[in-house]
CSV table of C-alpha atoms in Angstrom, one decimal:
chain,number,residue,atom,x,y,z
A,1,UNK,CA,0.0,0.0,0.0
A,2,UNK,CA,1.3,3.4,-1.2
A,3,UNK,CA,2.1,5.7,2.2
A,4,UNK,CA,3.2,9.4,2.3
A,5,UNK,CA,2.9,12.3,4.6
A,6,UNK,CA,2.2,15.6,5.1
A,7,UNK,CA,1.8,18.1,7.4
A,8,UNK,CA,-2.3,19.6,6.6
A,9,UNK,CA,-4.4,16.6,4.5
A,10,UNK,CA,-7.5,18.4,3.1
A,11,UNK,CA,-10.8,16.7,2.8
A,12,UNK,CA,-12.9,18.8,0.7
A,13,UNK,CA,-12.3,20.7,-2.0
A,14,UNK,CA,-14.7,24.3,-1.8
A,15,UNK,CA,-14.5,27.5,-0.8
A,16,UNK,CA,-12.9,26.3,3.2
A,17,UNK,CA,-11.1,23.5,2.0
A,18,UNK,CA,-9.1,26.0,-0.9
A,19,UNK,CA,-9.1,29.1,1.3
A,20,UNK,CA,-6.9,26.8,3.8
A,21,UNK,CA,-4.7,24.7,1.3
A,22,UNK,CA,-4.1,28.2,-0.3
A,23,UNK,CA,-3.2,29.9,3.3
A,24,UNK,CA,-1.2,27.1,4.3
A,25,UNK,CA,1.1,26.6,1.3
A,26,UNK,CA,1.7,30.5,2.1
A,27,UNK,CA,3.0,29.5,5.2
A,28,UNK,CA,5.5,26.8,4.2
A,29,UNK,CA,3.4,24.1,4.7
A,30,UNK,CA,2.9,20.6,3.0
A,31,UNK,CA,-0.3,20.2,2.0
A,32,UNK,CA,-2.8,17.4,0.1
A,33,UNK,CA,-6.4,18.1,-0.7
A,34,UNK,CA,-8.0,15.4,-1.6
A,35,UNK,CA,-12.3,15.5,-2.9
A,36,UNK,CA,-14.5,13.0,-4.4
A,37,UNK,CA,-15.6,15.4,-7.6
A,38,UNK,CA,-14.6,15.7,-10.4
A,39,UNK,CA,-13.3,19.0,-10.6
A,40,UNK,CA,-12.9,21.7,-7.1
A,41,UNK,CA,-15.0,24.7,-5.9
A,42,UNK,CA,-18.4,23.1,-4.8
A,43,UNK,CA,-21.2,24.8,-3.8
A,44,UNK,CA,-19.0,27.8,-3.7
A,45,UNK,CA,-19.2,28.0,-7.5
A,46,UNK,CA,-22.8,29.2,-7.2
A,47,UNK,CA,-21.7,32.1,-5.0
A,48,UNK,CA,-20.5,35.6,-5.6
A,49,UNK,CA,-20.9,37.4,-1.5
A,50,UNK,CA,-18.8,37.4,1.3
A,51,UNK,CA,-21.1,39.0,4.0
A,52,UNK,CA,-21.8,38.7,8.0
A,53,UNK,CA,-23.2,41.0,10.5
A,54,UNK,CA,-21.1,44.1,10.8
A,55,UNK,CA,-20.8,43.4,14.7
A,56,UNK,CA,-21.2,41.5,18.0
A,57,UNK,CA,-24.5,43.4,18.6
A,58,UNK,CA,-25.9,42.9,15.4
A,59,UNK,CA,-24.8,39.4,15.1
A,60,UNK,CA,-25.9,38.2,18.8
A,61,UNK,CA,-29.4,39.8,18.1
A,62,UNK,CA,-29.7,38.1,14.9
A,63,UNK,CA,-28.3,34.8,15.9
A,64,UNK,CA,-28.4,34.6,19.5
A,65,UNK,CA,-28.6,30.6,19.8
A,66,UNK,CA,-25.5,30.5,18.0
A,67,UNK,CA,-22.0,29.1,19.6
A,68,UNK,CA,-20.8,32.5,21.5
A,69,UNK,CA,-17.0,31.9,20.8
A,70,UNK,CA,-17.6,31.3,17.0
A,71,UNK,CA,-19.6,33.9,16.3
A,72,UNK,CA,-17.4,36.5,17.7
A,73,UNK,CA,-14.4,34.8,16.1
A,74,UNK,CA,-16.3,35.2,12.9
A,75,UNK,CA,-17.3,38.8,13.6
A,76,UNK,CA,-13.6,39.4,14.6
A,77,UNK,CA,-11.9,37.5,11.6
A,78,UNK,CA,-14.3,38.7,8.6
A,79,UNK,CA,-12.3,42.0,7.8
A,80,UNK,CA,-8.8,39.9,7.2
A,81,UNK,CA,-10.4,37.1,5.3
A,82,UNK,CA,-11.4,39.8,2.9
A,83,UNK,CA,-8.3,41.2,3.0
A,84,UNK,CA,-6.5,37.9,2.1
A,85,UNK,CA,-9.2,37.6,-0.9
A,86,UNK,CA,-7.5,41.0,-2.3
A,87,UNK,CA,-4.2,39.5,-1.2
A,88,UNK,CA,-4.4,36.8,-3.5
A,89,UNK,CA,-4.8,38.7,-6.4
A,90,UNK,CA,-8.9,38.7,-6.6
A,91,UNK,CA,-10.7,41.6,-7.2
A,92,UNK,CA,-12.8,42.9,-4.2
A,93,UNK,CA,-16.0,44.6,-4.6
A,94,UNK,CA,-17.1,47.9,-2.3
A,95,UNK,CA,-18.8,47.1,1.2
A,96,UNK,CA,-22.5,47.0,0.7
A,97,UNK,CA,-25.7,46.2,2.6
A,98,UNK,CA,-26.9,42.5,2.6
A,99,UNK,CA,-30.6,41.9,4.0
A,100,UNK,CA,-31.3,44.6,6.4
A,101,UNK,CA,-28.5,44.1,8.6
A,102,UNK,CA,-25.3,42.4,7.3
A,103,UNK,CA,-22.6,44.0,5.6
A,104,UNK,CA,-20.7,42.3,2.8
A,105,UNK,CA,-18.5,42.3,-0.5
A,106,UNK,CA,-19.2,41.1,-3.7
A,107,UNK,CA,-16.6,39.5,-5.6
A,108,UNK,CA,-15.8,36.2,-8.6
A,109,UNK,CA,-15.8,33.3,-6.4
A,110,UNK,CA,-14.9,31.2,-9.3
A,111,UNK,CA,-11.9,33.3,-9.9
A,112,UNK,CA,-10.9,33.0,-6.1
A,113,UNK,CA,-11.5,29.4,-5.9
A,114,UNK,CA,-9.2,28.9,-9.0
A,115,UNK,CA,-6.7,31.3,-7.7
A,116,UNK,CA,-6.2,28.8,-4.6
A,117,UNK,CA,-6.1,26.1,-6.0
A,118,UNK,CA,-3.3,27.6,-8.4
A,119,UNK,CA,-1.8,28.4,-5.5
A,120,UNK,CA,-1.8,25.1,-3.5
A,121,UNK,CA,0.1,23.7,-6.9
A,122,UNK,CA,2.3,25.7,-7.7
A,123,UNK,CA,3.2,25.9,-3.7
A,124,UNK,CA,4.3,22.4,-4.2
A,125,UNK,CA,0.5,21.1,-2.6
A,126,UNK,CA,-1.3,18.1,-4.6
A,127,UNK,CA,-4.8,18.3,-5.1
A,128,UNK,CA,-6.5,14.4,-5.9
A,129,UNK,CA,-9.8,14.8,-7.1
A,130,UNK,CA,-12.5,11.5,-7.6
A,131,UNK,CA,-10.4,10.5,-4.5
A,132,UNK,CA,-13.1,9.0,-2.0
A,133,UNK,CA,-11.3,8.9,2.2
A,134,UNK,CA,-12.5,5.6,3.9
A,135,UNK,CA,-12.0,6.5,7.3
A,136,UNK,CA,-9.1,8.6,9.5
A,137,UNK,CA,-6.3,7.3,10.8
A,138,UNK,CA,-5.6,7.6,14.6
A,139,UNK,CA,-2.9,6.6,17.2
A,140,UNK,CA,-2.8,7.2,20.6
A,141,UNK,CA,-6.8,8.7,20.3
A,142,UNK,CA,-5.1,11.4,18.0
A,143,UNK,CA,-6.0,11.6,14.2
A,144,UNK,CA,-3.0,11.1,11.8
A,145,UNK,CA,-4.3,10.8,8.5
A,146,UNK,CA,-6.6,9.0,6.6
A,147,UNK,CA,-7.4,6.0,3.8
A,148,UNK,CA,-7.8,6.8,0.6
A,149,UNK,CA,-8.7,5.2,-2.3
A,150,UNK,CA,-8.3,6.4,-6.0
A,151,UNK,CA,-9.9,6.1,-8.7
A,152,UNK,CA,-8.6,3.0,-9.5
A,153,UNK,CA,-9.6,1.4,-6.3
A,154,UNK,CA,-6.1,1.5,-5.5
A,155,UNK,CA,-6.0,2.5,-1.7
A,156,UNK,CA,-3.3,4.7,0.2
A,157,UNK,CA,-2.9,6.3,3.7
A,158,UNK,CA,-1.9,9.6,4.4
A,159,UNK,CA,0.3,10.4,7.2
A,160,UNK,CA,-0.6,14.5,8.5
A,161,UNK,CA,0.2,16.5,11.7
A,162,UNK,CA,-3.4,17.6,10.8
A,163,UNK,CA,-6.4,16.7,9.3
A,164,UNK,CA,-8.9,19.1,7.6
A,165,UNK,CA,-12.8,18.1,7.1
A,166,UNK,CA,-14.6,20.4,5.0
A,167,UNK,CA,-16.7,18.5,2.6
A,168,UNK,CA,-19.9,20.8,2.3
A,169,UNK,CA,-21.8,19.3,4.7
A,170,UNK,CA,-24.8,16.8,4.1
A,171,UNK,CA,-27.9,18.5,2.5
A,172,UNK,CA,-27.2,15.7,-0.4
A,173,UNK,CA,-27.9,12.9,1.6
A,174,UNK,CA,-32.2,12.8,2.4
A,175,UNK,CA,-31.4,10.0,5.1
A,176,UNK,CA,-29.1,12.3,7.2
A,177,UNK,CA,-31.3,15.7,6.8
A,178,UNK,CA,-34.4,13.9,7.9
A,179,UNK,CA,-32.6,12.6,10.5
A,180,UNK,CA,-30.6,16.2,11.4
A,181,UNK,CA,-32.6,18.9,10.2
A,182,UNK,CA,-36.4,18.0,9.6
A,183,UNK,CA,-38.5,14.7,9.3
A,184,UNK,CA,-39.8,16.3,6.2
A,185,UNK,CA,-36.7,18.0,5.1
A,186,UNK,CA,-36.4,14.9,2.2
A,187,UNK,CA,-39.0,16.5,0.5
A,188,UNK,CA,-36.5,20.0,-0.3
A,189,UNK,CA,-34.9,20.2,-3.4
A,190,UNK,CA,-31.5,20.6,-2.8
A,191,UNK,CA,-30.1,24.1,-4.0
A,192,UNK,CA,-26.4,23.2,-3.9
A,193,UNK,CA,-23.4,21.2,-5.2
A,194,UNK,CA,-24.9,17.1,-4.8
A,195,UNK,CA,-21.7,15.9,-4.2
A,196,UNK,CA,-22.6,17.2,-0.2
A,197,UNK,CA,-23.4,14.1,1.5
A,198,UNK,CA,-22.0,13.9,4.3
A,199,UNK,CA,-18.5,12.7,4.2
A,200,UNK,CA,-16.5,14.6,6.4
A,201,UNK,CA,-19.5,14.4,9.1
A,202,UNK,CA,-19.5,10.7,9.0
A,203,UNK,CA,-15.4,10.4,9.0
A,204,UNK,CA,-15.7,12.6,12.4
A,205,UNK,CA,-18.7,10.8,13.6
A,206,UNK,CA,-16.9,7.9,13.3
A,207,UNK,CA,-13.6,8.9,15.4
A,208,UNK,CA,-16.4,10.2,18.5
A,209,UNK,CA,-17.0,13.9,17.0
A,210,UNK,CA,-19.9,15.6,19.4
A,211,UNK,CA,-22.2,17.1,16.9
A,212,UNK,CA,-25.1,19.7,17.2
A,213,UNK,CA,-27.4,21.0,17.6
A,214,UNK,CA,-31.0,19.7,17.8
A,215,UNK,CA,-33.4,21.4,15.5
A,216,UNK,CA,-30.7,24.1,15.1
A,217,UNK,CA,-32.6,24.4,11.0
A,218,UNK,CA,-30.7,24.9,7.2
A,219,UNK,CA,-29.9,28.0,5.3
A,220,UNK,CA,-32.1,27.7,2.1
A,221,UNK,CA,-34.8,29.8,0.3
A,222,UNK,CA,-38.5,29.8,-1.0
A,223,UNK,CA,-38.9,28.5,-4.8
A,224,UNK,CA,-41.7,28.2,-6.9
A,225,UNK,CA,-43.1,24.6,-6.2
A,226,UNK,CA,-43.3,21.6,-8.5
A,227,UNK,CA,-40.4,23.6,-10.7
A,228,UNK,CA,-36.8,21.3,-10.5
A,229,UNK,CA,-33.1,23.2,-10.8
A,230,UNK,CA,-31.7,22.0,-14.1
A,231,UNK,CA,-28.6,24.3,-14.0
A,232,UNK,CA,-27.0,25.5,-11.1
A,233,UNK,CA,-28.0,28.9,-12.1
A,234,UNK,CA,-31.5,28.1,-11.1
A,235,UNK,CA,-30.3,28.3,-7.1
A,236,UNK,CA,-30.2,32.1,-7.5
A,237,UNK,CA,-33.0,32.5,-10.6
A,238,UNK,CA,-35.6,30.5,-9.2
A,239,UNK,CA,-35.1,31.9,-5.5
A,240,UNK,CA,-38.1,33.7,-4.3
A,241,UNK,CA,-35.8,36.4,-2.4
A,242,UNK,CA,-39.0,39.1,-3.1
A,243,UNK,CA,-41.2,37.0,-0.1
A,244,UNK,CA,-39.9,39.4,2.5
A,245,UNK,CA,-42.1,42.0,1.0
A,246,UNK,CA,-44.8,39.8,0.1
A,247,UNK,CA,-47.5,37.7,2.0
A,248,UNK,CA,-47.0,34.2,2.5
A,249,UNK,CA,-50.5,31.8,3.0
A,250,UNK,CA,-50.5,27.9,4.6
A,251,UNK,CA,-52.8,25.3,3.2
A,252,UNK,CA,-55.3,26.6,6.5
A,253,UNK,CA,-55.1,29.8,4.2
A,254,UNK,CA,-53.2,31.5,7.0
A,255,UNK,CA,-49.9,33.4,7.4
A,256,UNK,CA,-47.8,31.7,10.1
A,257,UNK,CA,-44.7,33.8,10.0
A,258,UNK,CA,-43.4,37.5,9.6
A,259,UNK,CA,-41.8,37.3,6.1
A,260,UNK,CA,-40.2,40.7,6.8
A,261,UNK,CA,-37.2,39.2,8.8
A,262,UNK,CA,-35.9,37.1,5.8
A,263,UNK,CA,-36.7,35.0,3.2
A,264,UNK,CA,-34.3,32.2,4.6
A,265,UNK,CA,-36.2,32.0,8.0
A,266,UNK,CA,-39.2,31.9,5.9
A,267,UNK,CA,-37.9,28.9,4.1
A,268,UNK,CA,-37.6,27.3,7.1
A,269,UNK,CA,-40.5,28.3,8.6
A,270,UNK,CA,-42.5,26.8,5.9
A,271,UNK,CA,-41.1,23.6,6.1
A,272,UNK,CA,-43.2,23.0,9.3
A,273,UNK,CA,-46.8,23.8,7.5
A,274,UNK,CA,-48.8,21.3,6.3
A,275,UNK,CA,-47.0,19.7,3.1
A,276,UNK,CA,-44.4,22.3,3.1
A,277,UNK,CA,-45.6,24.6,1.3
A,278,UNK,CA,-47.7,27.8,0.4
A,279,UNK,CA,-49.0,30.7,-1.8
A,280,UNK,CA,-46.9,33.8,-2.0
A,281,UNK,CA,-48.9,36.7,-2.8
A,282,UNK,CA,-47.2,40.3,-4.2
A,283,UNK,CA,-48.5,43.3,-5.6
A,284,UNK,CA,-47.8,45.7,-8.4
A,285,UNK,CA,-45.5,48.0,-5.8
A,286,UNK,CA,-43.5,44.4,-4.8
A,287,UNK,CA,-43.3,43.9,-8.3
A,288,UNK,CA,-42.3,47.2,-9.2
A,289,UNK,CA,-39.6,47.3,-6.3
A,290,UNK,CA,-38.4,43.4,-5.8
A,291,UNK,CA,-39.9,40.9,-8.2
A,292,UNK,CA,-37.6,42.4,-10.9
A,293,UNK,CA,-34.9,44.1,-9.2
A,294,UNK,CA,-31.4,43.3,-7.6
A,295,UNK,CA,-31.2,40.9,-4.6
A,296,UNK,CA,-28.1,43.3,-3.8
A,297,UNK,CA,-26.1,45.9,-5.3
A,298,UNK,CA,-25.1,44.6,-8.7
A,299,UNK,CA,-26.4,41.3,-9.0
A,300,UNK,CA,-28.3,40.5,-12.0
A,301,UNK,CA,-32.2,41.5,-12.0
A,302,UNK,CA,-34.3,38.4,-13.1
A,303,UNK,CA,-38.2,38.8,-13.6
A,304,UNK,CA,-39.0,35.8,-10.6
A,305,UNK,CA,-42.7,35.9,-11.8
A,306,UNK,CA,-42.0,35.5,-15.6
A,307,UNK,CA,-39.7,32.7,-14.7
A,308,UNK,CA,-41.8,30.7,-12.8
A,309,UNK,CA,-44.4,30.8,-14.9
A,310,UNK,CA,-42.4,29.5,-17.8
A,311,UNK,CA,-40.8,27.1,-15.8
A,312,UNK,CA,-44.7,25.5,-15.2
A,313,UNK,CA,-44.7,26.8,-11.9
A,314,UNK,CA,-47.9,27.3,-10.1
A,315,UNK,CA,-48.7,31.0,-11.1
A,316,UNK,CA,-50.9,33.3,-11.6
A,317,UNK,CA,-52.1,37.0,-12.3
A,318,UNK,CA,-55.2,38.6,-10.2
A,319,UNK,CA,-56.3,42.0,-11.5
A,320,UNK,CA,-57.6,42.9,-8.2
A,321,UNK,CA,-58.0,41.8,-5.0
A,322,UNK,CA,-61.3,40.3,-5.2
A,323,UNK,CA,-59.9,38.2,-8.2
A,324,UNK,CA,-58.0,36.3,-6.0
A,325,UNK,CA,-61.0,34.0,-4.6
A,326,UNK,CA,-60.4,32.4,-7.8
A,327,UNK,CA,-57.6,30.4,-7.6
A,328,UNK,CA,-57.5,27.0,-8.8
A,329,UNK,CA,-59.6,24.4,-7.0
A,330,UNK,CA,-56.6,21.7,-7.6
A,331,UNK,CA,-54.2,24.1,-5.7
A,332,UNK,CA,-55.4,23.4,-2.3
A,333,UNK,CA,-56.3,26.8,-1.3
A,334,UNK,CA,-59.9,28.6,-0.7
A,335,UNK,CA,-59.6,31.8,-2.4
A,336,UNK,CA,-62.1,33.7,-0.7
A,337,UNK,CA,-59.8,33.2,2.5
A,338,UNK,CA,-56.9,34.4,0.6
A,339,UNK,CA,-58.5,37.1,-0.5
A,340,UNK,CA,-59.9,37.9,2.9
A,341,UNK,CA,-56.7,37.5,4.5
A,342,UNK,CA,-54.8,39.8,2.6
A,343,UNK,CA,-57.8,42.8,2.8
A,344,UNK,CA,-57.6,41.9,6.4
A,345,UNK,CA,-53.8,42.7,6.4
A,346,UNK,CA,-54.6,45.8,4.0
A,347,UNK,CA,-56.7,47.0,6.7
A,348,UNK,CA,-54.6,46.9,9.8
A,349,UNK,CA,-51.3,48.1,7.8
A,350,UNK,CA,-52.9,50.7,6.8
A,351,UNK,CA,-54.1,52.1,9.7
A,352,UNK,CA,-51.3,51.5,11.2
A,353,UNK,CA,-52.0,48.7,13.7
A,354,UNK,CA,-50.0,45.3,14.5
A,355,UNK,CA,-50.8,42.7,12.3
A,356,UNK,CA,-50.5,38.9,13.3
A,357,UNK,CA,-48.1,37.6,12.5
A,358,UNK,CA,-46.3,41.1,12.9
A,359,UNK,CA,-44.2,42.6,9.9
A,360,UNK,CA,-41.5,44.1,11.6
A,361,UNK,CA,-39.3,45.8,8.1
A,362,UNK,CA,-41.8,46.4,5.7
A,363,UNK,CA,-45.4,47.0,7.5
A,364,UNK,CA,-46.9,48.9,4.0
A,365,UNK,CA,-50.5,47.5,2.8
A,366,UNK,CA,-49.9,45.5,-0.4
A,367,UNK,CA,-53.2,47.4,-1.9
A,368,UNK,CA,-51.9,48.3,-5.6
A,369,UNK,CA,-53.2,45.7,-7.4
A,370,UNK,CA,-52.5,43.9,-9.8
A,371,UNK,CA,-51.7,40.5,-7.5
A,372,UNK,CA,-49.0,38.0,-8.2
A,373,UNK,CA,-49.2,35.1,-7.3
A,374,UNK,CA,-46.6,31.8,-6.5
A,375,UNK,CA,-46.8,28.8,-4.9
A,376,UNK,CA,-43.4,28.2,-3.1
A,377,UNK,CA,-41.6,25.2,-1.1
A,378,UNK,CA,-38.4,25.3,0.4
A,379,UNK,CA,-34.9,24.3,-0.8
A,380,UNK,CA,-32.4,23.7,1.0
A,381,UNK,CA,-28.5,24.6,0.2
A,382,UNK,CA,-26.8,23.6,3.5
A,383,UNK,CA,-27.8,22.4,7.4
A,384,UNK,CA,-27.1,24.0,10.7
A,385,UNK,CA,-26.5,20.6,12.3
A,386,UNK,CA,-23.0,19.4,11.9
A,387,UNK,CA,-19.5,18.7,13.4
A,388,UNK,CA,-18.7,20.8,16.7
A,389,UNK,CA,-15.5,22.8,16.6
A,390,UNK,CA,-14.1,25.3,18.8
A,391,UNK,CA,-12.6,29.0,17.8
A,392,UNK,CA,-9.7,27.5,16.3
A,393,UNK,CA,-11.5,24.9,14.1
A,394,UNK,CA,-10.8,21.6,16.0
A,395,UNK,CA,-13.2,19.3,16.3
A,396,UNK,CA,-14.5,18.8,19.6
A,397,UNK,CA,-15.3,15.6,21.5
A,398,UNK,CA,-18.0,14.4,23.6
A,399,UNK,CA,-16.4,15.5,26.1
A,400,UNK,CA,-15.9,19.6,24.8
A,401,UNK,CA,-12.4,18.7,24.3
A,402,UNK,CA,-10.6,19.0,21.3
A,403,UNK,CA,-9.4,15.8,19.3
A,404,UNK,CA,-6.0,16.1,18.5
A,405,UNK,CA,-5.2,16.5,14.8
A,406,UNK,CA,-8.8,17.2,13.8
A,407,UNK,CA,-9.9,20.6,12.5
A,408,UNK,CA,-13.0,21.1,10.3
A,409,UNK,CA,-14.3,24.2,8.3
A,410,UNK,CA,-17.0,25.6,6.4
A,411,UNK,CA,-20.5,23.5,6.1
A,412,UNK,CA,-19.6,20.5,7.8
A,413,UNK,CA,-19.8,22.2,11.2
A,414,UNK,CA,-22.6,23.2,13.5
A,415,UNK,CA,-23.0,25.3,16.2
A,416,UNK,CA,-22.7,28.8,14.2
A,417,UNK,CA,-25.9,29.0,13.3
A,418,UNK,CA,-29.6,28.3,15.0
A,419,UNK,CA,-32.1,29.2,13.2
A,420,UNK,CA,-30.4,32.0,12.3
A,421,UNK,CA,-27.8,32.8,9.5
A,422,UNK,CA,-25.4,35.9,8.4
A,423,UNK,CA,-23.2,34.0,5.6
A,424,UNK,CA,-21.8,30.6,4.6
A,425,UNK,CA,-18.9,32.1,2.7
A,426,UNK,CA,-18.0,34.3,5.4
A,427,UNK,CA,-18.0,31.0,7.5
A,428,UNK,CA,-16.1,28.9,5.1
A,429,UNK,CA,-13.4,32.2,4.4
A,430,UNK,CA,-12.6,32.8,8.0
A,431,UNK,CA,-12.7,29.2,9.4
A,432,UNK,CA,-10.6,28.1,6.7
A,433,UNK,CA,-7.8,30.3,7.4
A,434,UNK,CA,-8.2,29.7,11.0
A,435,UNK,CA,-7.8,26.1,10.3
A,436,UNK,CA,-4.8,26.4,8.2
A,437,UNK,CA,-3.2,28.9,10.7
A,438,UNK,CA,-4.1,26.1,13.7
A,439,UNK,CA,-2.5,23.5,11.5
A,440,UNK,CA,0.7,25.7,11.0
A,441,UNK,CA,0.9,26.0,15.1
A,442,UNK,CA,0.4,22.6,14.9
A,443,UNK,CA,3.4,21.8,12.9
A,444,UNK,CA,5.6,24.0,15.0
A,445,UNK,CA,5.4,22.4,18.0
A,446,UNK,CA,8.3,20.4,19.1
C-alpha cells in the first residue's frame, strides 16, 4: 500500500477547504487536498458574496442561539479574510448592505476558488480529485491521516500532523437531513453542489466527533413549487428572495410567520406547514420594487414571476383583490380566504396597527393591485446541524475537548448557526484560514 505524509491533508475541495490549502502553502506548509468530484469549488461555485453581520451586537441579536466563541471569532476575523481575498490577487467589490443588517463584499468566487487552487500547486501542494477517504487514521486517540482510495480502487494512507474536514456538509444525503434537520426536510430540493453528503461528518462521527445541535434548521430559500433546478444557475433564478415583502399563506389559508425578517427563515418556517408549502402573494409596488430588481447591489435583475411561470410553476395573475377568490380548486387553497386574509392585512397596515403575524421591516399594505401570485416550497443549500469545533477549528469531542489532529471548516460544522444565518462564505473564508493557521501552530510544535 502506497504511504506518504504531510503536514495539513484536506478533505474537501470548496471555498474552506481551498481558502486553507491556499493559506497554508503561504506558510510553508505541506499540503494534500483530496475530494471526491470531479473538478474543485463546490457549492462555492454558485456564490458571488462574502457578508456577516457588521458586529457582535448585530450578530448576537440576529443569531443569539449560536455558539458565543464562533460567532465573535467570525465577527472578529471577517475583515482579514477579505483582506486575504485581495491578497491573493482577486478583485474585491465595495462594502455593501446585505438583507437589512449584514454587511458584505461582492466579488468572482470562481476566480478565487481557482486562484487557490493555483496556489496550492504551484506551492508544491497536490490536489486528488474523484479520491473517496474511507476512514481517519488515529494513534494514541489522535488523528493522523486518513485511507484513501483512487480512482482506480487503488487504496493509500496519508500520514498528516493535521487533518482538515470540510466536505460541504450533508444537504445531499435525504437520510441524514431527515434525521438532522427535519423529518420532512427529504421532500426539499437541494439548492447546492450534490456531491454534499456527508463525508466529512461521518469520518468525524466515526472517530467520537460531538455534533449539534437539535433542530438548530438549514440556510435555504423559498422557490416556486413543482419547478426542478436543471442548472445551477437556477439556485439564485428561481429563489423567491422578493417574499420578504410579500404575503406568505398555509394550506389553513393563514400566514404563520413574519416574512419581513428574511426569506431564509421563511424557508424554514415553511417547512413545518402542512406539506411544506404555500401561496406567496405580491402586488404591483412588490413587483415594481423586488420581483424584478437586484437581490443586492449589482447582481443580476431576473423577472422571478415570468420565470416561474415558464418554468410551469404554479402562477398566476389577479387583476384585483377580489380576483384572487379564484384560484384554482386543484391548488389546495380557498380563495375567498386568501383574499380575505390579505384585505384583512390591507386594513390593519394601513391604519397602522399590528398585524398577526407582525411585519417588523416592511409593514406597508400590499393594496396596488395587480396580484402575483406563486406557490413556493423550500430548498435547501446547507444544514445548521453538523461537526462541533471550537474558535480555532478543532473538532470537539464528547467531552468539549478537542481531538488532536482534527480541525473542520466551512458547512460540515454546527453550532454557528440556529435558526439563524449571516453567511456561509464568510464561515467557510474565516474558518478556513483559522484552520490552516491552527494546522501551521500545529506543525511547530516540538
Amino acid at each position: 500500500m502506497d504511504t506518504e505524509a504531510v503536514d495539513l491533508l484536506i478533505i474537501g475541495a470548496g471555498m474552506a477547504g481551498l481558502t486553507a490549502g491556499a493559506r497554508a502553502v503561504r506558510g510553508g506548509l505541506s499540503v494534500m487536498v483530496v475530494d471526491t468530484s470531479a473538478d474543485v469549488g463546490g457549492s462555492a461555485r454558485f456564490a458571488g458574496y462574502a457578508w456577516t453581520a457588521p458586529s457582535h451586537e448585530i450578530m448576537d441579536r440576529h443569531n443569539p442561539r449560536g455558539d458565543r466563541a464562533l460567532r465573535r471569532a467570525l465577527v472578529d476575523r471577517f475583515a482579514e479574510g477579505v483582506s486575504w481575498i485581495r491578497s491573493v490577487g482577486v478583485e474585491v467589490g465595495d462594502a455593501q448592505r446585505v438583507l437589512s443588517f449584514g454587511r458584505g463584499h461582492r466579488f468572482d468566487t470562481n476566480h478565487y476558488l481557482d486562484t487557490c487552487r493555483r496556489l496550492i500547486l504551484d506551492g508544491g501542494g497536490r490536489i486528488l480529485l474523484a479520491t473517496h477517504t474511507e476512514r481517519l487514521l488515529t494513534e494514541h486517540d489522535a488523528i493522523v491521516g486518513a485511507r484513501l482510495r483512487s480512482p482506480d480502487g487503488t487504496g493509500r494512507e496519508v500520514g498528516a500532523r493535521a487533518t482538515l474536514l470540510a466536505t460541504g456538509g450533508f444537504q445531499g444525503d435525504p437520510a441524514l437531513r431527515t434525521a438532522h434537520v427535519h423529518p420532512h426536510a427529504d421532500r426539499m430540493q437541494l439548492r447546492s453542489h450534490p456531491g454534499n453528503q456527508g463525508g466529512g461528518y461521518r469520518l468525524a462521527t466515526g472517530v467520537g466527533a460531538a455534533t449539534g445541535h437539535a433542530d438548530a434548521g438549514f440556510y435555504g430559500h423559498l422557490v416556486p413549487s413543482g419547478t426542478p433546478f436543471t442548472d445551477p444557475v437556477d439556485f439564485v433564478d428561481l429563489s423567491l428572495y422578493y417574499s420578504e415583502h410579500a404575503l406568505l399563506f398555509n394550506l389553513r389559508n393563514e400566514r404563520f410567520v413574519d416574512e419581513t425578517l428574511g426569506d431564509h427563515l421563511t424557508a424554514m418556517a415553511l417547512l413545518d406547514q402542512p406539506e411544506s408549502r404555500g401561496l406567496l402573494v405580491a402586488d404591483a409596488r412588490v413587483f415594481r420594487d423586488w420581483i424584478v430588481g437586484s437581490y443586492v447591489d449589482g447582481a443580476v435583475a431576473v423577472d422571478k414571476f415570468a420565470l416561474a411561470s415558464k418554468r410551469g410553476g404554479r402562477a398566476g395573475l389577479a387583476e384585483d383583490l377580489d380576483e384572487l377568490a379564484c384560484l384554482p380548486e386543484e391548488w389546495g387553497y380557498r380563495g375567498d380566504s386568501i383574499r380575505d386574509g390579505v384585505r384583512r392585512f390591507n386594513e390593519r397596515a394601513a391604519a397602522g396597527l399590528a398585524t398577526a403575524p407582525g411585519r417588523e421591516l416592511d409593514p406597508l399594505p400590499l393594496d396596488e393591485p395587480p396580484y402575483y401570485v406563486i406557490e413556493t416550497a423550500p430548498a435547501i443549500t446547507f444544514p445548521f446541524h453538523g461537526v462541533r469545533i471550537d474558535e480555532r477549528a478543532r473538532v470537539l469531542a464528547e467531552n468539549g475537548e478537542p481531538l488532536p489532529g482534527l480541525l473542520a471548516a466551512g458547512s460540515d460544522t454546527g453550532g454557528l448557526w440556529h435558526r439563524a444565518y449571516a453567511g456561509g462564505i464568510a464561515g467557510a473564508l474565516v474558518f478556513g484560514l483559522t484552520a490552516a493557521d491552527t494546522a501551521a501552530a500545529l506543525t511547530r510544535r516540538p
